[in-house]
Coordinates of C-alpha atoms in Angstrom, one line a residue:
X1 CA -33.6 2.8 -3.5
X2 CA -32.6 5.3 -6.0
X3 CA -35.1 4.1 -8.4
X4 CA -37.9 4.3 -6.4
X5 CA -36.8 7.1 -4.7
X6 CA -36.5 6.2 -0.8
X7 CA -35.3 8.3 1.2
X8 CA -33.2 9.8 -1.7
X9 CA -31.1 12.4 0.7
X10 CA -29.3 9.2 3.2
X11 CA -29.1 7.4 0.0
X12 CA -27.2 10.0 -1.8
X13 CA -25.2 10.9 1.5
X14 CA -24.3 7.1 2.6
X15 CA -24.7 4.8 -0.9
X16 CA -21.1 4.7 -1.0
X17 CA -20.3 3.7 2.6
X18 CA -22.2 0.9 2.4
X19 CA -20.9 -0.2 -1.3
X20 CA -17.5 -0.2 -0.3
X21 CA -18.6 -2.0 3.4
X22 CA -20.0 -4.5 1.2
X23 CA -16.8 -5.2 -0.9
X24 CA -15.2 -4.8 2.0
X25 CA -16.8 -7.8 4.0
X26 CA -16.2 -9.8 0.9
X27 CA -12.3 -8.9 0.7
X28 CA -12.2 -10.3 4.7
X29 CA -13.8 -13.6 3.4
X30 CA -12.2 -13.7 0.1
X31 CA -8.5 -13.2 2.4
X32 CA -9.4 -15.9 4.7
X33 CA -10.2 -18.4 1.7
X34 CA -6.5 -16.7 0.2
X35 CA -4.7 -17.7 3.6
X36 CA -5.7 -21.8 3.8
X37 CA -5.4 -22.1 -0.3
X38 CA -1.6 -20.7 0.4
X39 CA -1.5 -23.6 3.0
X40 CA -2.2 -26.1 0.9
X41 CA 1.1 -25.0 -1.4
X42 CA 3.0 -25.7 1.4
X43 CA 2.6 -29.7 1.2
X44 CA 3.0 -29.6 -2.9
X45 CA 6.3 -29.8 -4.8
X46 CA 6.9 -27.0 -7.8
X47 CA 5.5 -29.3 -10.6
X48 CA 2.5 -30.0 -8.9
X49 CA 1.8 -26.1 -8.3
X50 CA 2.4 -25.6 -12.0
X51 CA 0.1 -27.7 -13.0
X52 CA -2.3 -26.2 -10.8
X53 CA -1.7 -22.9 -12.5
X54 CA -1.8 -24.3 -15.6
X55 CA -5.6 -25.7 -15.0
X56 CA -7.0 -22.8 -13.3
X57 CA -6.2 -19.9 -11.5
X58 CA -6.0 -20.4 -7.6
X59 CA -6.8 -16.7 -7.2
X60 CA -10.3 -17.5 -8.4
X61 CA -12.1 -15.5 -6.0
X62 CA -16.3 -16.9 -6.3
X63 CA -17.1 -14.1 -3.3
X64 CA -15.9 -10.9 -6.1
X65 CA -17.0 -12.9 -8.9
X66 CA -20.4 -12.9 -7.8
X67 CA -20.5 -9.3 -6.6
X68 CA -18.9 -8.3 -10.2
X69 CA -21.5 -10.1 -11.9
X70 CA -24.3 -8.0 -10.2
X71 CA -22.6 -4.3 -10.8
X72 CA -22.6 -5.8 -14.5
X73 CA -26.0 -6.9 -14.5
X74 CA -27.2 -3.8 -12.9
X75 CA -24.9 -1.2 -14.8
X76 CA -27.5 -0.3 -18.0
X77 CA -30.0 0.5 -15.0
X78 CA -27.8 2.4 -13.2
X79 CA -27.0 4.6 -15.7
X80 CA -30.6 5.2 -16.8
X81 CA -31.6 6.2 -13.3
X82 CA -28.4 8.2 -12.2
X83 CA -27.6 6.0 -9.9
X84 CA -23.7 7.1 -9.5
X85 CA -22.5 4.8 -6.3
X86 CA -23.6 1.7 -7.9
X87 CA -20.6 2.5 -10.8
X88 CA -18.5 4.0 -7.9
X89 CA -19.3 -0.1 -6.7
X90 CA -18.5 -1.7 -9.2
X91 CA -14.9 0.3 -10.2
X92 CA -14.1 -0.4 -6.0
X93 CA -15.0 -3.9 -6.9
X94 CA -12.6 -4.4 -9.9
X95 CA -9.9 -2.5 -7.7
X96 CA -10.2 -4.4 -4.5
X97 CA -10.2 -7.9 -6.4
X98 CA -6.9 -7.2 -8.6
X99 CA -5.0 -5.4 -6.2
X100 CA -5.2 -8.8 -3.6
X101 CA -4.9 -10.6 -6.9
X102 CA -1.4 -9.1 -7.6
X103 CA -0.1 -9.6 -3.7
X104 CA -1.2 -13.1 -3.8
X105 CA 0.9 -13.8 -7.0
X106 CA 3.6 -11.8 -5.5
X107 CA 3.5 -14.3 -1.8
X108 CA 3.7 -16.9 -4.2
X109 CA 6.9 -16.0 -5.8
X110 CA 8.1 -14.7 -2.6
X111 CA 7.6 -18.5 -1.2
X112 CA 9.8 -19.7 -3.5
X113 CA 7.6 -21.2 -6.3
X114 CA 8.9 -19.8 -9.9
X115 CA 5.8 -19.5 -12.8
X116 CA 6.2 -19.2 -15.5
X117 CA 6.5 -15.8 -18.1
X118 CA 3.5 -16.4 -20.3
X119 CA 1.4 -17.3 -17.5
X120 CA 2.2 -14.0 -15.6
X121 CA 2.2 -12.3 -18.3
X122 CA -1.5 -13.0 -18.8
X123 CA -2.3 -12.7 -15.4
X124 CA -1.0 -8.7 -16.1
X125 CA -3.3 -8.7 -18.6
X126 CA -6.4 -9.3 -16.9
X127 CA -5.3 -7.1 -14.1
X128 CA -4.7 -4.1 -16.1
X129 CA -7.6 -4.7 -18.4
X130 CA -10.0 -4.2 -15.2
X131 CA -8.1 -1.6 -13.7
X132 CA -9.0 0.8 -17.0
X133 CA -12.4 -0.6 -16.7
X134 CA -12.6 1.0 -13.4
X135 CA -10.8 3.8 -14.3
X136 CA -13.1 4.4 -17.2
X137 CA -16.4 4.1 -14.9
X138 CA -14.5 6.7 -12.3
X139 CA -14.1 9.1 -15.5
X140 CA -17.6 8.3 -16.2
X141 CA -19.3 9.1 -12.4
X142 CA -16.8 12.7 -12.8
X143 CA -18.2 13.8 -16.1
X144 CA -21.8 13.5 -14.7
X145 CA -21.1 14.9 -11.4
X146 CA -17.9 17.1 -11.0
X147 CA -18.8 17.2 -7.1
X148 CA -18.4 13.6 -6.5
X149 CA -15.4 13.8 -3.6
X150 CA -15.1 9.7 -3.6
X151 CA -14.9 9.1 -7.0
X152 CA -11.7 11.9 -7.2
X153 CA -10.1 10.1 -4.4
X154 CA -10.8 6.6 -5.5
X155 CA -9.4 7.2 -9.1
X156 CA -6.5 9.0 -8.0
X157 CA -5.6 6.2 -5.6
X158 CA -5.8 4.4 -8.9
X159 CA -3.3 6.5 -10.4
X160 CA -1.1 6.1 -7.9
X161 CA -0.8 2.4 -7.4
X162 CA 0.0 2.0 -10.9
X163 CA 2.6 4.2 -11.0
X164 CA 3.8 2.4 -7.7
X165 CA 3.7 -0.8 -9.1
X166 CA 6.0 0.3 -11.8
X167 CA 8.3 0.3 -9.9
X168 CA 8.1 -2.7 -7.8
X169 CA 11.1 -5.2 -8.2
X170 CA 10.1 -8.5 -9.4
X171 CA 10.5 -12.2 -7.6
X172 CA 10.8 -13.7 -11.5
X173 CA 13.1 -16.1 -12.9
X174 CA 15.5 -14.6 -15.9
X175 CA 15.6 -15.3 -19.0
X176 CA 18.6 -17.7 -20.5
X177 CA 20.1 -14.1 -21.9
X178 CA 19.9 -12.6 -18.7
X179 CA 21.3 -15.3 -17.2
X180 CA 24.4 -15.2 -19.4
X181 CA 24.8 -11.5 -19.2
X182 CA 24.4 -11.5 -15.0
X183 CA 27.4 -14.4 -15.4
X184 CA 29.7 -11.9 -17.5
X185 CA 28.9 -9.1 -15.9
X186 CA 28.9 -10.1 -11.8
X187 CA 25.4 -8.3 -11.9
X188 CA 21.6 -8.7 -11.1
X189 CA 19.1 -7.6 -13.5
X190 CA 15.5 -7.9 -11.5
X191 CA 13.3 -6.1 -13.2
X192 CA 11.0 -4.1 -12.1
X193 CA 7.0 -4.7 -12.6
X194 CA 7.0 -1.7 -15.2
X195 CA 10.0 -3.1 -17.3
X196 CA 8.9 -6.8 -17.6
X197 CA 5.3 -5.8 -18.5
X198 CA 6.4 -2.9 -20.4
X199 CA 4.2 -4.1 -23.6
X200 CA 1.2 -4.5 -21.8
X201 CA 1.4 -1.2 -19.5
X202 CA 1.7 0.4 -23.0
X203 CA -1.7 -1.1 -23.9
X204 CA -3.8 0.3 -20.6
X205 CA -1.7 3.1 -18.9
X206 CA 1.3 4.1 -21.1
X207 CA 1.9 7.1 -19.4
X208 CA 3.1 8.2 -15.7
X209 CA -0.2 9.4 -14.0
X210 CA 1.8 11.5 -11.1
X211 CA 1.7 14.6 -13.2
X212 CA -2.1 13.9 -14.0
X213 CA -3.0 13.1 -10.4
X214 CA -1.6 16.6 -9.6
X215 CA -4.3 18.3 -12.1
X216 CA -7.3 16.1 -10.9
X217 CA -6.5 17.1 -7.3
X218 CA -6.2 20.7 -8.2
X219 CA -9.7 20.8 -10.5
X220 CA -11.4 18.8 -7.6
X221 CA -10.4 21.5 -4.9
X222 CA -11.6 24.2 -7.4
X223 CA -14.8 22.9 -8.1
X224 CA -15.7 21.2 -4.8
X225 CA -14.4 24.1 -2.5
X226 CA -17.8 26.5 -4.5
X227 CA -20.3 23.8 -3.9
X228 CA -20.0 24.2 0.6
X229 CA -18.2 20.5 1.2
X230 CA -17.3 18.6 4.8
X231 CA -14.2 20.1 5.9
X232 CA -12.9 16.2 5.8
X233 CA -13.9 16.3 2.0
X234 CA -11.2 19.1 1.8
X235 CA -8.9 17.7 3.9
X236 CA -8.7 14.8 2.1
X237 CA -8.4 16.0 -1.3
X238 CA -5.3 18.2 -0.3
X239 CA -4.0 15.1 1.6
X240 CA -3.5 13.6 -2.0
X241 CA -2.4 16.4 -3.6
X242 CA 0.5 17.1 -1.0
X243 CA 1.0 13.4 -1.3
X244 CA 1.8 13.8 -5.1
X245 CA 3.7 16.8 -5.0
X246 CA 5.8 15.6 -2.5
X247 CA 6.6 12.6 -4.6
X248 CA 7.3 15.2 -7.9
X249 CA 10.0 16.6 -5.2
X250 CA 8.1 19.8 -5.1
X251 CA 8.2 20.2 -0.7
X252 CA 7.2 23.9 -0.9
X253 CA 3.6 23.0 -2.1
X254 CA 3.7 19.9 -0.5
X255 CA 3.8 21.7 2.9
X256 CA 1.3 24.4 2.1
X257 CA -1.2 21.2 1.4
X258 CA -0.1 19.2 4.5
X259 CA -0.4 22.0 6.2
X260 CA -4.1 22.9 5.0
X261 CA -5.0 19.1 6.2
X262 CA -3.9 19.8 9.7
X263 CA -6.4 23.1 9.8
X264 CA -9.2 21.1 8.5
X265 CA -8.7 18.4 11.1
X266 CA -8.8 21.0 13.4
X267 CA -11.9 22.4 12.2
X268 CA -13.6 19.4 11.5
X269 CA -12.6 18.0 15.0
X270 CA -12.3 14.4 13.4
X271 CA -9.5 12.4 11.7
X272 CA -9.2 12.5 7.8
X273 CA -6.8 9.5 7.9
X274 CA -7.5 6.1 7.1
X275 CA -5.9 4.0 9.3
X276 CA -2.4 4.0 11.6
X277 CA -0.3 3.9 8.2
X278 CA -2.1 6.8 6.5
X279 CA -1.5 9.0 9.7
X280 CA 2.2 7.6 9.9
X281 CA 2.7 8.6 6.0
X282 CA 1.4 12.0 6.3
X283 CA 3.7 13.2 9.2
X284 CA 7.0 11.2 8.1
X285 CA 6.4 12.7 4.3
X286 CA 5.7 16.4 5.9
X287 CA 8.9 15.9 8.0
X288 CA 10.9 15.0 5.7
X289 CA 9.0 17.9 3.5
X290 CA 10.3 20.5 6.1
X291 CA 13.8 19.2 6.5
X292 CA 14.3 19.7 3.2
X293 CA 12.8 23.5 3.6
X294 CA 15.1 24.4 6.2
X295 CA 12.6 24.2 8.9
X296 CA 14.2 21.0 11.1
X297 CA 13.0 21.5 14.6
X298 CA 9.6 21.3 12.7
X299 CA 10.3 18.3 11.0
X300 CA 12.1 16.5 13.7
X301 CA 8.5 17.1 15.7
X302 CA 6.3 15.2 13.0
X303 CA 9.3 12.3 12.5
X304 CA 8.6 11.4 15.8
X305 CA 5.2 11.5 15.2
X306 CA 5.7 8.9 12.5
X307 CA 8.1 6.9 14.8
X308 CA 5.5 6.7 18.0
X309 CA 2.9 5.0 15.5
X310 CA 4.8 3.1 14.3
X311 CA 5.9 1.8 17.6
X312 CA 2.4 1.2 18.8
X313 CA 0.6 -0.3 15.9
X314 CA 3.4 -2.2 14.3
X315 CA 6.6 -2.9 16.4
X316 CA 4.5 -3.9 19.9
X317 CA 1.9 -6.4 17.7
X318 CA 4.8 -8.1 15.7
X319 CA 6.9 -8.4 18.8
X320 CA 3.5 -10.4 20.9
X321 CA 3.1 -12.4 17.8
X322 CA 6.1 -13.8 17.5
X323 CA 6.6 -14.1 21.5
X324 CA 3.6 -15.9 21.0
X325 CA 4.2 -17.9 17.7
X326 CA 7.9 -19.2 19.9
X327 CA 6.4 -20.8 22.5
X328 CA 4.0 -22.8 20.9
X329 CA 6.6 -23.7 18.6
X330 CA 9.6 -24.5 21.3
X331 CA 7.2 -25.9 24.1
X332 CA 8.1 -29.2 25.3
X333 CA 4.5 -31.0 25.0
X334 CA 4.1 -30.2 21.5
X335 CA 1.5 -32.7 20.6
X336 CA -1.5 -30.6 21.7
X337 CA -0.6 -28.0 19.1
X338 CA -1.7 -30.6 16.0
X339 CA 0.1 -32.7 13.2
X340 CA 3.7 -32.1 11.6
X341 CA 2.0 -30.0 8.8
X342 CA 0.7 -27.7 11.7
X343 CA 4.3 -27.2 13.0
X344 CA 5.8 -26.6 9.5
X345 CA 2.9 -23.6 9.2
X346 CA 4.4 -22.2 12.4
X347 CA 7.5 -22.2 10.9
X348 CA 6.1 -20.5 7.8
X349 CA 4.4 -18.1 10.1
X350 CA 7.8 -17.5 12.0
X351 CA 9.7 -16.6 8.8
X352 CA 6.9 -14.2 7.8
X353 CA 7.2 -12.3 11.0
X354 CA 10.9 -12.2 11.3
X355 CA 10.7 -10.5 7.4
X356 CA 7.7 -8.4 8.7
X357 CA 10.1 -7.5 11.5
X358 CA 13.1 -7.0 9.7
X359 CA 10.9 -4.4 7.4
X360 CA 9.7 -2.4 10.8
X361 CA 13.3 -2.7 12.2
X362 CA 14.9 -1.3 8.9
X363 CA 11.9 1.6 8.9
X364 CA 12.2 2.7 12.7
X365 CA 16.1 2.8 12.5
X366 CA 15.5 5.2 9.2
X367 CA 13.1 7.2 11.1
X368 CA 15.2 7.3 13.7
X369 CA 18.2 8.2 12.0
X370 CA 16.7 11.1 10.2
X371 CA 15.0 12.4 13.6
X372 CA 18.9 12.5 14.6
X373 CA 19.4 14.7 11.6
X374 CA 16.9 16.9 12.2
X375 CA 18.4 18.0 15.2
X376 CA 21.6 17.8 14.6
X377 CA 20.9 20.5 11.8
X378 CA 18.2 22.2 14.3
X379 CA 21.5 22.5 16.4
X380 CA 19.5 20.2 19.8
X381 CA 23.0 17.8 19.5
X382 CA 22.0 15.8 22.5
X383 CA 18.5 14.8 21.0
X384 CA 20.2 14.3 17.9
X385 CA 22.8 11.7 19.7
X386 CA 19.9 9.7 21.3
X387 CA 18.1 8.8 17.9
X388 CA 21.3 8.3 16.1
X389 CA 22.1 5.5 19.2
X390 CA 18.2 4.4 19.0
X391 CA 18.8 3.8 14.9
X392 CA 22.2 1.6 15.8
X393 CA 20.7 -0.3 18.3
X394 CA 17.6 -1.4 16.3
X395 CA 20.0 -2.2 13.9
X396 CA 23.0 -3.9 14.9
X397 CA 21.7 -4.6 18.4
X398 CA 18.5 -6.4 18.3
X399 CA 20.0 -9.3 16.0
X400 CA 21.2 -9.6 12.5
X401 CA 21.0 -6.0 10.6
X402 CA 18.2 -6.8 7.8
X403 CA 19.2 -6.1 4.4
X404 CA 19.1 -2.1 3.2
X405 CA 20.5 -1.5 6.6
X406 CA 21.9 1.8 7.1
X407 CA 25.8 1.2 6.9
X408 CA 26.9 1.2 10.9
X409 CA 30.0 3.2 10.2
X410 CA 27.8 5.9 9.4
X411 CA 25.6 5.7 11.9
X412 CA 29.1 6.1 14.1
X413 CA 30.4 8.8 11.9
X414 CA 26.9 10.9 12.4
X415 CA 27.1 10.4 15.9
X416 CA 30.6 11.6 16.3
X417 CA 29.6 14.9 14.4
X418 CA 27.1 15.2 17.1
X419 CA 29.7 15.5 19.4

């Protein structure tokens, strides 16, 4: 359409819409094709999955493979016509595909099945290798148009997933040195995902890219705010800059942006948030933001706000699932529900939702605990007492504490000051 020149003004406004509905779509298939390939693990012992990984790669997604293959095909043309969302396509693309590439090697090692270094090691590889490629095309779509609100927030959601993933602890097998130094010393050396790939995040990203996503976020403000943009443009742009300051620690400027969001919603009239968890984020991080300002009755206000969603789009699903998920499973006439191998899945599914539970369980108590806090310091000790009792419960109440759990004595000690 670009190149012919149809109906050039809906092109320009909705092009990348419908690239990233496209890649979405294929993500959706791509995930179911993900979900019965991890079944089949289920039925085969550790050498057998080895050798599978040693043949080919059960990733090996045909549905992004053929979608890459066009944005490459198309990519000189592109460029010689100016058409900017079909690189903004193609860097979604490579980002979509190696992000679900990484969580499917992590639910792998999470399921118990141990592969080995090199192989992961080159996996990393590849991953990081695409995401500069996309990072480079991002760059690229910037330097031609300094306007381009999606290509800003796309490349500093980049940024931030790296630096992320840094940090992420790894589900990996030591070393025979490692092993010998966790026996002498009584310790446990996981590594995280930055130190075991160290070498290769060297190669591709050696630097943190917080710091940098601060000055992209600031320079797209300055130069999109001139050019008359969508209020949600603006709101979304200093929703990722608050989000990066507030992980640099710097609250003050973090609230000023958080702030600016909420009068941009306003103005707008519409939601600049991205889903349930994006919503949830933005009022536990300005909470917590205003706690730390001395402003607690404020903060206590938008904790709850992150509790309540979390409540309704996370807790109440889990808990149906799993109501669900035990009856089929405990039912006396349990032939109609299929074979052994459709039980042990049940199972499977049973242990991922008690871990998915445990996670909400261990986030709501936190939540909880610090609404307690908040008032508590806001001097409303009644309140306070109520989530502090709400975070025990959840906790030591609703079944075995998960691990990470806020220590109960605590909790109790918290409580009494309260008092």
């Amino acid at each position: 359409m670009k190149k012919l020149g149809v109906l050039p003004e809906l092109y320009e406004r909705r092009a990348v819409y419908y690239h990233r509905l496209k890649i979405d779509v294929a993500s959706e298939k791509n995930q179911f094709l993900l979900s019965n390939r991890q079944k089949e693990f289920l039925v085969l012992d550790r050498e057998d999955i080895l050798d599978l990984f040693a043949t080919t790669d059960p990733y090996k997604s045909q549905t992004f493979d053929q979608l890459l293959y066009g944005y490459r095909a198309i990519q000189a043309e592109a460029s010689e016509v100016g058409d900017l969302s079909m690189h903004y396509g193609h860097a979604y693309a490579l980002i979509k595909k190696n992000v679900e590439k990484e969580a499917f090697y992590d639910r792998i090692q999470s399921n118990g099945v141990r592969l080995p270094a090199d192989l992961l090691r080159d996996k990393k590889k590849e991953i990081l290798r695409d995401f500069k490629n996309a990072e480079y095309l991002l760059q690229y779509i910037l330097n031609v148009n300094p306007l381009h609100v999606d290509a800003y927030l796309l490349l500093g959601w980049l940024h931030q997933y790296i630096d992320e993933r840094r940090n992420v602890r790894l589900e990996i097998e030591p070393s025979y040195i490692e092993q010998v130094y966790e026996y002498f010393t009584g310790t446990s050396q996981q590594p995280t995902d930055g130190r075991f790939y160290s070498e290769i995040y060297l190669i591709y990203f050696p630097d943190n890219l917080y710091e940098g996503n601060i000055e992209l976020y600031r320079q797209a403000l300055e130069k999109v705010s001139g050019a008359d943009p969508e209020p949600l443009q603006l709101a979304s742009l200093n929703l990722n800059l608050a989000n990066n300051y507030f992980k640099l620690l710097n609250f003050k400027r973090a609230i000023n942006h958080y702030e600016e969001v909420e009068r941009l919603r306003n103005v707008a009239g519409k939601s600049p948030f991205n889903g349930y968890a994006q919503r949830a984020l933005f009022h536990f991080n300005l909470g917590r933001a205003l706690f730390y300002e001395d402003r607690p009755a404020e903060g206590a206000r938008h904790l709850l706000e992150a509790y309540q969603i979390y409540d309704e789009f996370e807790r109440k699903p889990l808990h149906e699932q799993f109501s669900t998920l035990r009856f089929i499973m405990y039912s006396r006439d349990t032939s109609e529900y299929g074979p052994e191998i459709d039980r042990k899945l049940i199972r499977q599914k049973l242990e991922d939702l008690t871990a998915k539970s445990d996670e909400v369980r261990t986030r709501m108590s936190l939540i909880a605990a610090l609404i307690g806090l908040a008032y508590w310091r806001a001097g409303d000790y009644e309140e306070a007492i109520l989530f502090y009792r709400d975070a025990e419960f959840r906790l030591y109440k609703s079944g075995e504490p998960p691990p990470g759990a806020i220590d109960r004595s605590s909790l109790m000690n918290f409580i009494a000051l309260a008092y």
